[in-house]
Amino acid sequence: MAMNHTTTCIDQWITPLRPVLPDLTDRHLARLAGLEAGLTEILAATPASGARASVRLLAVRRRLAERVRTDSQHSSDAAETKAMNDTLAGFVCGFHDLDLRDAVGPGHGRMILRHGTETVRRYWRARLAGGDLVGIAASERHGGSRLQEITARATVRPRGGWWINGEKCWVSRLTESAAFVVFFKNPHNKITAAVVEADTPGLERGPIVPSGLAGWDWGTLALTDVHVSEHDLLGGDGGGLTVFREHFAAFRPLVAATALGTAAGAHTQVATTLTARTATGLLPRLRDTTLVTLGRTHAEINAALLSSLAAARLTASTSPHADLWSREVKAHAVDTAHRALQELPLLVGAGGFRADSTLAKARADIGGLLYADGIHDSLLRSAGRTLTTPPAAIPPPRTNTNTGHPAAA
């Protein structure tokens, strides 16, 4: 599953950025190096043969969670510094395999930790720390970017609470998730979010085999008279849009960095292969076009990574520009990674297109991210609309005082 090259992400890609990341201290770099070393060790000890990919990935996540729990260091970093380290941790995971985007951190469980009641946050904080996953059930057949148009709906339950009925599509972590954050319209037609445990009666999964991003199970989630109570709501009754927007302002830079990490891993693999071929005389020299491609993709990956870090920090500081940057950065970074993975495999020839090639897998996986977490035309169109809206009409961000979301590394 992992990229077939020596572990070099920290040295080759992150260390050179230190002069422009003054709060990336030796301690933070050591933690990232520890994550990479642990990841490499666990992947080697958890062979892919004989295990379904998602079963193996969930085992990797839980093994990494055990290592984090036994780490005696307790960070008191500022929110912006934590966001930077979470984003770089995503880059490290993506460097080895895009499927590892859920290897560390709360993922979509962040919505529970930010917007749940104190009892719910405490319960899920422990489960997420143990390696449990939370999925998101927002998209429907009309697409995922138009949340106001969802048709999943709640009706009043005579004995208290609500029943939810509807269907969600393109749900990742379909069978591995311990719970889902479900978005629906309440009886008053307001978008609402609730956490629904995976074994709740009335949930029915319909797996679909994707062409990329196949590491985690994916498909449809049908809800038939699924019971939720006020206790299960996130952000309160009718607070779903706020939960969704706040979450994705933070989540999209992580997606961006993980995708760029996958492109960086492919870049390192290709550069290493070409270096070996010239050293052994298999290639007398590298063509100028090859060198140009290596130089250009290296520059583009680094520039997009710095933009991702900036977007993560803007969200952590509750900047009014955070949502704009998160939309732009997700689209730009994944487009950058996709473009790199269209070009880099060509440099190593037919071997980069074998079915068992990590380069071919990375290329297919990145293709899936062109649609996951927001179609790029929609993200960039909404960004353009923001940029042409008078500043006075843009509401300030809502600050959430809930705390306790775990660091990703």
XYZ file of C-alpha atoms in Angstrom:
409
model
C 0.000 0.000 0.000
C 2.704 2.498 0.939
C 4.921 4.257 -1.550
C 7.901 2.103 -2.429
C 10.732 4.383 -1.356
C 12.851 5.206 1.634
C 11.187 7.293 4.339
C 12.275 10.792 3.346
C 9.234 13.041 3.685
C 10.544 15.003 6.685
C 14.045 15.565 5.285
C 13.113 16.256 1.681
C 9.898 18.219 1.977
C 9.213 19.592 5.466
C 12.639 20.524 6.839
C 13.350 22.954 3.944
C 10.217 24.917 4.902
C 11.398 25.673 8.443
C 12.728 29.191 7.649
C 9.198 30.293 6.684
C 7.519 28.377 9.547
C 9.157 29.883 12.639
C 6.894 27.988 15.050
C 7.896 24.644 13.541
C 10.334 23.896 16.355
C 12.658 20.946 16.907
C 9.988 19.420 19.150
C 7.331 19.656 16.453
C 9.672 18.262 13.829
C 10.564 15.383 16.140
C 6.875 14.584 16.593
C 6.334 14.531 12.836
C 9.407 12.339 12.415
C 8.020 10.050 15.123
C 4.715 9.849 13.260
C 6.503 8.904 10.044
C 8.694 6.334 11.769
C 5.695 4.824 13.544
C 3.690 4.792 10.342
C 6.478 3.018 8.458
C 6.893 0.468 11.242
C 3.165 -0.256 11.545
C 2.681 -0.569 7.780
C 5.548 -3.055 7.600
C 4.034 -5.074 10.465
C 0.529 -4.995 8.945
C 0.912 -6.685 5.554
C -1.652 -5.984 2.873
C -1.965 -9.594 1.728
C -4.968 -11.475 3.026
C -6.734 -8.424 4.479
C -9.343 -6.131 2.990
C -7.811 -2.694 2.547
C -10.211 -0.969 4.922
C -9.668 -3.580 7.658
C -5.938 -3.022 7.397
C -6.308 0.770 7.388
C -8.488 0.737 10.483
C -5.896 -1.463 12.202
C -3.178 1.040 11.246
C -5.250 3.902 12.664
C -5.763 2.079 15.962
C -2.094 1.148 16.263
C -1.135 4.787 15.716
C -3.726 5.849 18.308
C -2.047 3.539 20.841
C 1.309 5.198 20.162
C -0.174 8.668 20.638
C -1.795 7.657 23.940
C 1.538 6.428 25.282
C 3.318 9.633 24.253
C 4.219 11.491 27.460
C 4.389 14.899 25.745
C 1.353 17.102 26.211
C 1.323 20.068 23.878
C 0.222 23.502 25.018
C 0.679 25.015 21.556
C -1.444 27.876 20.299
C -4.350 26.948 18.023
C -2.508 28.159 14.916
C 0.547 26.038 15.724
C -1.610 22.962 16.340
C -3.344 23.534 13.010
C 0.028 23.747 11.253
C 1.168 20.457 12.809
C -2.122 18.713 12.006
C -1.787 19.835 8.390
C 1.814 18.672 8.139
C 0.823 15.342 9.701
C -1.718 14.946 6.896
C 1.048 15.685 4.374
C 3.234 12.974 5.943
C 0.405 10.424 5.794
C -0.415 11.281 2.184
C 3.260 10.929 1.255
C 2.987 7.209 2.021
C -0.546 6.602 0.703
C -3.613 8.763 0.181
C -5.650 6.060 1.942
C -3.856 7.096 5.141
C -5.761 10.393 5.173
C -7.720 8.901 8.091
C -4.708 7.443 9.897
C -4.536 10.171 12.556
C -6.687 12.902 14.034
C -10.429 13.144 14.630
C -11.376 13.559 10.960
C -15.109 14.156 10.647
C -15.354 13.413 14.374
C -14.146 16.971 14.836
C -17.762 18.093 14.352
C -18.764 16.109 17.437
C -15.873 17.466 19.502
C -16.642 21.039 18.479
C -20.431 21.098 18.508
C -21.709 18.260 20.679
C -22.926 18.542 24.255
C -20.338 18.097 26.983
C -21.468 14.508 27.606
C -21.317 13.626 23.923
C -17.918 15.286 23.487
C -16.472 13.426 26.448
C -17.779 10.070 25.183
C -16.527 10.529 21.623
C -13.227 12.063 22.652
C -12.349 8.728 24.272
C -13.560 6.676 21.311
C -11.738 8.796 18.737
C -8.569 8.636 20.832
C -8.894 4.849 20.668
C -8.955 4.897 16.863
C -12.683 4.884 16.067
C -13.763 6.640 12.876
C -16.731 8.918 12.212
C -18.228 9.265 8.741
C -20.184 12.162 7.280
C -23.589 11.664 5.639
C -24.382 14.927 3.864
C -24.323 14.367 0.085
C -27.391 13.255 -1.816
C -27.953 12.319 -5.448
C -28.186 15.951 -6.531
C -24.607 16.488 -5.233
C -22.919 17.375 -1.980
C -22.197 21.084 -2.392
C -25.842 22.239 -2.217
C -26.625 21.365 1.379
C -29.729 23.574 1.407
C -31.336 21.222 -1.127
C -31.082 17.995 0.865
C -34.252 15.912 1.093
C -33.499 13.759 4.161
C -36.082 14.905 6.665
C -37.041 14.485 10.313
C -40.580 14.023 11.584
C -41.766 14.184 15.162
C -41.615 10.881 17.021
C -44.660 10.426 19.301
C -42.570 9.118 22.188
C -40.026 11.922 21.943
C -37.295 12.943 19.538
C -37.441 12.607 15.764
C -37.429 9.996 13.039
C -35.087 10.639 10.104
C -35.899 9.259 6.665
C -33.908 9.682 3.470
C -30.871 8.506 1.553
C -27.280 9.741 1.578
C -24.858 9.049 -1.270
C -21.101 8.902 -1.785
C -20.506 8.172 1.910
C -16.881 7.264 2.598
C -15.863 5.008 5.527
C -19.249 3.364 4.968
C -18.699 0.161 6.930
C -15.720 1.203 9.060
C -17.326 4.193 10.788
C -18.473 3.836 14.383
C -20.975 6.651 13.784
C -22.105 9.127 11.154
C -22.785 12.841 11.352
C -26.052 13.015 9.427
C -27.397 16.242 7.917
C -31.163 16.546 7.457
C -34.029 19.037 7.563
C -35.836 19.288 10.884
C -39.660 19.504 11.081
C -39.347 23.289 10.622
C -37.305 22.854 7.407
C -34.003 23.991 8.954
C -30.722 22.161 8.231
C -29.740 20.168 11.322
C -26.891 17.777 12.147
C -26.935 14.807 14.496
C -24.537 12.037 15.434
C -26.001 8.593 14.699
C -24.180 5.483 15.872
C -23.497 2.937 13.149
C -25.553 0.172 14.789
C -28.680 2.324 15.099
C -31.770 0.478 13.771
C -32.919 1.795 10.403
C -29.487 2.358 8.820
C -28.861 0.350 5.644
C -25.590 0.485 3.699
C -25.264 0.017 -0.059
C -21.572 -0.448 -0.948
C -20.343 0.837 -4.339
C -16.899 0.024 -5.749
C -15.148 3.289 -6.782
C -12.371 3.587 -9.370
C -10.149 5.468 -6.906
C -10.114 6.164 -3.172
C -11.039 2.513 -2.702
C -9.104 2.019 0.529
C -12.175 2.802 2.623
C -15.624 1.407 1.826
C -17.893 3.813 -0.035
C -21.525 3.935 -1.100
C -25.051 4.852 -0.021
C -26.613 5.101 3.423
C -30.390 4.713 3.612
C -32.194 5.941 6.730
C -35.608 4.527 7.595
C -37.220 5.797 10.802
C -33.813 6.387 12.390
C -34.392 7.732 15.890
C -32.456 10.796 17.097
C -33.006 12.854 20.220
C -32.073 16.384 21.219
C -29.063 14.850 22.974
C -27.705 13.722 19.560
C -27.824 17.139 17.864
C -24.659 19.018 16.933
C -24.793 22.783 17.056
C -28.353 22.709 18.341
C -31.656 22.473 16.517
C -31.271 24.083 13.079
C -27.506 24.639 13.434
C -26.437 22.262 10.656
C -25.172 24.858 8.185
C -22.908 26.422 10.807
C -21.552 22.979 11.781
C -20.926 22.077 8.133
C -19.229 25.334 7.149
C -17.067 25.554 10.260
C -15.965 21.945 9.871
C -15.039 22.136 6.215
C -13.155 25.401 6.679
C -10.800 23.326 8.852
C -11.094 20.003 7.025
C -10.379 21.131 3.466
C -6.804 22.347 4.178
C -6.119 18.904 5.676
C -7.462 17.237 2.524
C -5.319 19.597 0.447
C -2.138 18.808 2.374
C -2.758 15.061 2.270
C -3.259 15.167 -1.496
C -0.060 17.184 -1.884
C 1.736 14.646 0.274
C 0.688 11.931 -2.176
C 2.050 13.993 -5.063
C 5.265 14.566 -3.097
C 5.590 10.824 -2.492
C 5.204 10.155 -6.211
C 7.743 12.890 -6.981
C 10.284 11.355 -4.609
C 9.688 7.883 -6.035
C 10.143 9.078 -9.609
C 13.236 11.159 -8.797
C 14.785 8.229 -6.907
C 14.081 5.849 -9.799
C 15.592 8.204 -12.364
C 18.651 8.842 -10.197
C 19.239 5.090 -9.898
C 18.863 4.571 -13.636
C 21.459 7.198 -14.478
C 23.813 5.984 -11.742
C 23.760 2.443 -13.148
C 24.062 3.579 -16.758
C 20.604 2.353 -17.700
C 19.974 5.928 -18.803
C 22.923 7.868 -20.231
C 21.345 11.159 -19.192
C 18.001 12.704 -18.301
C 16.210 14.698 -20.967
C 15.732 18.403 -20.412
C 11.954 17.964 -20.500
C 12.230 15.428 -17.659
C 14.274 17.828 -15.562
C 11.829 20.659 -16.257
C 8.887 18.504 -15.139
C 10.675 17.500 -11.925
C 11.581 21.102 -11.124
C 8.171 22.548 -11.939
C 6.152 19.954 -10.022
C 8.472 20.306 -7.018
C 7.888 24.073 -6.967
C 4.120 23.733 -7.444
C 3.732 21.152 -4.659
C 5.682 23.315 -2.215
C 3.765 26.486 -3.111
C 0.412 24.737 -2.688
C 1.516 23.218 0.633
C 2.385 26.657 1.991
C -1.055 27.887 0.902
C -2.654 24.928 2.714
C -0.771 25.784 5.891
C -1.905 29.400 5.600
C -5.538 28.311 5.187
C -5.299 26.026 8.233
C -3.901 28.835 10.340
C -6.593 31.264 9.181
C -9.270 28.808 10.317
C -7.567 28.225 13.673
C -7.439 31.987 14.272
C -11.157 32.343 13.341
C -10.217 34.730 10.549
C -13.087 36.065 8.412
C -11.026 34.930 5.402
C -10.816 31.279 6.528
C -13.781 29.904 4.584
C -12.673 31.594 1.348
C -9.140 30.268 1.669
C -10.250 26.745 2.548
C -12.403 26.505 -0.600
C -9.704 27.916 -2.866
C -6.894 25.878 -1.323
C -8.715 22.554 -1.542
C -9.408 23.088 -5.246
C -5.951 24.477 -6.028
C -3.979 21.877 -4.067
C -5.849 18.857 -5.404
C -5.630 20.238 -8.950
C -1.886 20.671 -8.404
C -1.504 17.119 -7.098
C -3.634 15.734 -9.920
C -1.587 17.555 -12.552
C 1.666 16.259 -11.022
C 0.359 12.689 -11.005
C -0.652 12.969 -14.656
C 2.910 13.922 -15.587
C 5.288 12.207 -13.151
C 4.484 8.542 -13.999
C 5.309 9.267 -17.653
C 8.910 9.922 -16.641
C 9.483 6.319 -15.523
C 7.788 4.671 -18.503
C 5.366 1.766 -18.635
C 6.220 0.590 -15.121
C 4.316 3.556 -13.732
C 1.094 2.242 -15.284
C 1.113 -1.351 -14.059
C -1.933 -2.394 -12.051
C 0.250 -2.976 -8.974
C 2.156 0.305 -9.331
C 1.893 2.710 -6.407
C 2.094 5.523 -8.954
C -0.968 4.203 -10.800
C -2.844 3.868 -7.506
C -1.919 7.406 -6.446
C -3.070 8.724 -9.802
C -6.482 7.033 -9.486
C -6.889 8.116 -5.855
C -6.161 11.762 -6.575
C -8.717 11.633 -9.370
C -11.361 10.823 -6.758
C -10.481 13.920 -4.755
C -11.471 16.107 -7.689
C -15.032 15.363 -6.563
C -14.769 14.471 -2.871
C -15.271 17.292 -0.339
C -16.484 19.715 -2.981
C -16.411 19.790 -6.801
C -13.790 22.334 -7.762
C -15.903 24.426 -10.116
C -18.433 24.904 -7.310
C -15.743 25.756 -4.759
C -14.045 28.277 -7.029
C -17.334 29.774 -8.189
C -18.378 30.365 -4.582
C -14.932 31.823 -3.875
C -15.359 34.223 -6.799
C -18.777 35.212 -5.479
C -17.227 35.982 -2.082
C -14.523 38.075 -3.723
C -17.135 40.184 -5.510
C -19.415 40.669 -2.484
C -19.102 44.012 -0.642
C -17.100 43.405 2.566
C -19.835 44.799 4.797
C -22.173 42.033 3.616
C -19.848 39.240 4.740
C -20.804 38.190 8.296
C -18.003 37.695 10.837
C -17.192 34.078 11.729
C -18.947 32.526 14.667
C -16.458 31.656 17.399
C -17.059 28.271 19.041
C -15.864 28.017 22.621
C -15.902 24.215 22.785
C -12.433 22.794 23.228
C -10.717 19.467 23.335
C -10.242 18.395 19.729
C -7.188 16.123 19.661
C -4.048 16.951 17.683
C -3.475 14.917 14.530
C 0.096 13.931 15.318
